[in-house]
């Protein structure tokens, strides 16, 4: 099994962490005695640092800060770590209120820079380079000169609330990026430019896939006909795959009584992410944030035997979550979502084969969509969160985490581990994928639930005639329609493969006298199950071809006198390639093969 290097263990992580400290020094020098520093971690593809400053930063400030960073790098001073007491830390950062708050959290039992509990009370340490010292766990490079000054760039400034709390001060966050070579930086900047062109919010509008409307509400997408086709094709794919893998489809309502979510534990623990209740005939109802409780009720609807297991229940269920307004982002973070959901109920002996079958399903989907880069992350619990963030049963946490870890290792599936990121009811595998532009998406999840089956008193009769509680695997390999379509728009830059394209072919008449033949060809394609239409607009042929290319329609069939007489069409691809005349029946057979193969 090829190990996967965690980003936190990489040289790039250390390099970017050190770059954030160098940037903080440059900012402190630009605002002497006035800058208050908060936190500055490495992030995917870069780093940031949050500052409380006397005025808004300008582009000129960023240029000056970047110049000073290069000078500090050229000084080639060492990064040195020192463990210090809380008292020493308070004296060192006496004029830095955000650092003092961090020190207090570390001293009183251990919270990180985001206010989350740490597993153990940590040692307080600083990292110093030249005149600048920062409260920091590390790691860093050995010397500032190990950073390539030609591979560092400050990107932009944004607002960020201290510790992500909108009731706390708004700070200025400077984003930067750092790489090992100037070539890598150039490639990264080129990817960012390409990503702008592929932004699903822009292409979604250009290609008539979805819209948002203020009167409908934020985070509630309206799917246009082209978007509805994408959804229907994804559902068709999921249903075919799930049928092949032995799933049974169910349907559940959009809302239920409050009692169900109290029973499941979503209330009160998940209440902030749920829409407020509505009261009808003296009973409180909630729209569902998840499908799980209703699937548990389906399992419990009749007695179950070991012969019924594994039981795999699947549904494209619509869920509603009240995401904060500031966190909404196109289709990636919405408030209404249709989830490719399933719950697998199995015995402990069946767990590994069922869990790994789901991992295998991911790989089948990755192949279909051409997803080549991905990482699977085992998200585990944190003992400090037991009874608060997580179900209070350390023994079962350790047992199920070992079960998942062992299954992945025996299946030779590379993965990384992330502590304190589990679901509240059990460990999970989160799947991070990268689009064609290199943008990372958290797309899918495969979760183990040891808590909910017991909570709902789910049981099956085992071979010995005894009642036993099943394990439950939650899985959503195609995520939600919203997130999956958003990813696919960017992954394909809107040029969907033929099987997925909303309009697969358009027939373009050269002149009005060819319109009737164009209609006949489009009709033959439609009758063969190909999404096609004739362009009956008044524009000239070249304008119609250009419009079809902008809409990223895979095939254009141009027809004139010669084509109508010979029963052919002149075939053009959206890339601009002219493939010449082809018999219509031959074209139909070709496209049908591509659709059936999902090529």
CSV table of C-alpha atoms in Angstrom, one decimal, residues 239-248 312:
chain,number,residue,atom,x,y,z
A,239,UNK,CA,-29.9,4.0,-9.6
A,240,UNK,CA,-28.2,1.7,-12.1
A,241,UNK,CA,-25.1,1.4,-9.9
A,242,UNK,CA,-27.1,0.8,-6.7
A,243,UNK,CA,-29.3,-1.8,-8.3
A,244,UNK,CA,-26.1,-3.6,-9.4
A,245,UNK,CA,-24.9,-3.5,-5.8
A,246,UNK,CA,-28.1,-4.7,-4.2
A,247,UNK,CA,-29.6,-1.5,-2.9
A,248,UNK,CA,-33.4,-1.1,-2.3
A,312,UNK,CA,-29.1,-1.4,1.9
